[in-house]
Amino acid sequence: MSDDLKSLVLSLRADILDLRKEVMDVRAALKRSPVGPYMDADHAREAMRDLDPVSGDVDQENT
C-alpha cells in the first residue's frame, strides 16, 4: 500500500474509534438521565416530525 493510503486507513480507523466512544458516552448518559429507562428502540424508529417554525405545531405538509 502506498503511504497516502496507509495514512488514510489509519485516520479513518481513528475516526471510527472516536465515534464508537462517543456512542458509548451517549448511551451511558441516557442511562443516567431521568428519561433513560423510558427510551427504547421503538422511539428511535419514529419518524422525525417537522414542526412549523411559527406555531410550533407539526407541519402537516411534511409529515
Coordinates of C-alpha atoms in Angstrom, one line a residue:
M1 CA 0.0 0.0 0.0
S2 CA 1.1 3.5 -0.6
D3 CA 1.9 5.8 2.3
D4 CA -1.1 8.0 1.4
L5 CA -3.5 5.1 1.5
K6 CA -2.0 3.8 4.8
S7 CA -2.4 7.2 6.4
L8 CA -6.0 7.4 5.2
V9 CA -6.8 4.0 6.6
L10 CA -5.3 4.9 9.9
S11 CA -7.1 8.2 10.0
L12 CA -10.4 6.5 9.2
R13 CA -9.8 3.9 11.9
A14 CA -9.1 6.6 14.5
D15 CA -12.3 8.4 13.5
I16 CA -14.3 5.2 13.8
L17 CA -12.9 4.5 17.3
D18 CA -13.7 8.1 18.3
L19 CA -17.3 7.7 17.1
R20 CA -17.7 4.4 19.0
K21 CA -16.5 6.2 22.2
E22 CA -19.0 9.0 21.6
V23 CA -21.8 6.5 21.2
M24 CA -20.9 4.7 24.4
D25 CA -20.8 8.1 26.2
V26 CA -24.3 9.0 24.9
R27 CA -25.6 5.6 25.9
A28 CA -24.2 6.0 29.4
A29 CA -25.6 9.5 29.7
L30 CA -29.1 8.2 28.6
K31 CA -28.9 5.5 31.3
R32 CA -28.2 8.2 33.9
S33 CA -30.9 10.6 32.7
P34 CA -34.4 10.6 34.1
V35 CA -35.9 9.6 30.7
G36 CA -33.3 7.0 30.0
P37 CA -35.3 4.0 31.3
Y38 CA -38.2 5.0 29.1
M39 CA -36.2 5.2 25.8
D40 CA -36.3 2.1 23.7
A41 CA -35.8 1.0 20.1
D42 CA -39.4 2.0 19.1
H43 CA -38.7 5.6 19.9
A44 CA -35.6 5.6 17.8
R45 CA -37.6 4.3 14.8
E46 CA -40.3 7.0 14.9
A47 CA -40.2 9.4 12.1
M48 CA -39.0 12.9 12.9
R49 CA -41.8 15.4 12.8
D50 CA -41.3 18.7 11.0
L51 CA -42.5 21.5 13.3
D52 CA -44.0 24.7 11.9
P53 CA -41.5 27.4 13.0
V54 CA -44.3 29.9 13.7
S55 CA -46.9 27.9 15.6
G56 CA -44.7 25.1 16.8
D57 CA -47.3 22.6 15.6
V58 CA -46.5 19.6 13.4
D59 CA -46.3 20.8 9.8
Q60 CA -48.9 18.6 8.1
E61 CA -47.4 19.2 4.6
N62 CA -44.2 17.5 5.5
T63 CA -45.5 14.6 7.6

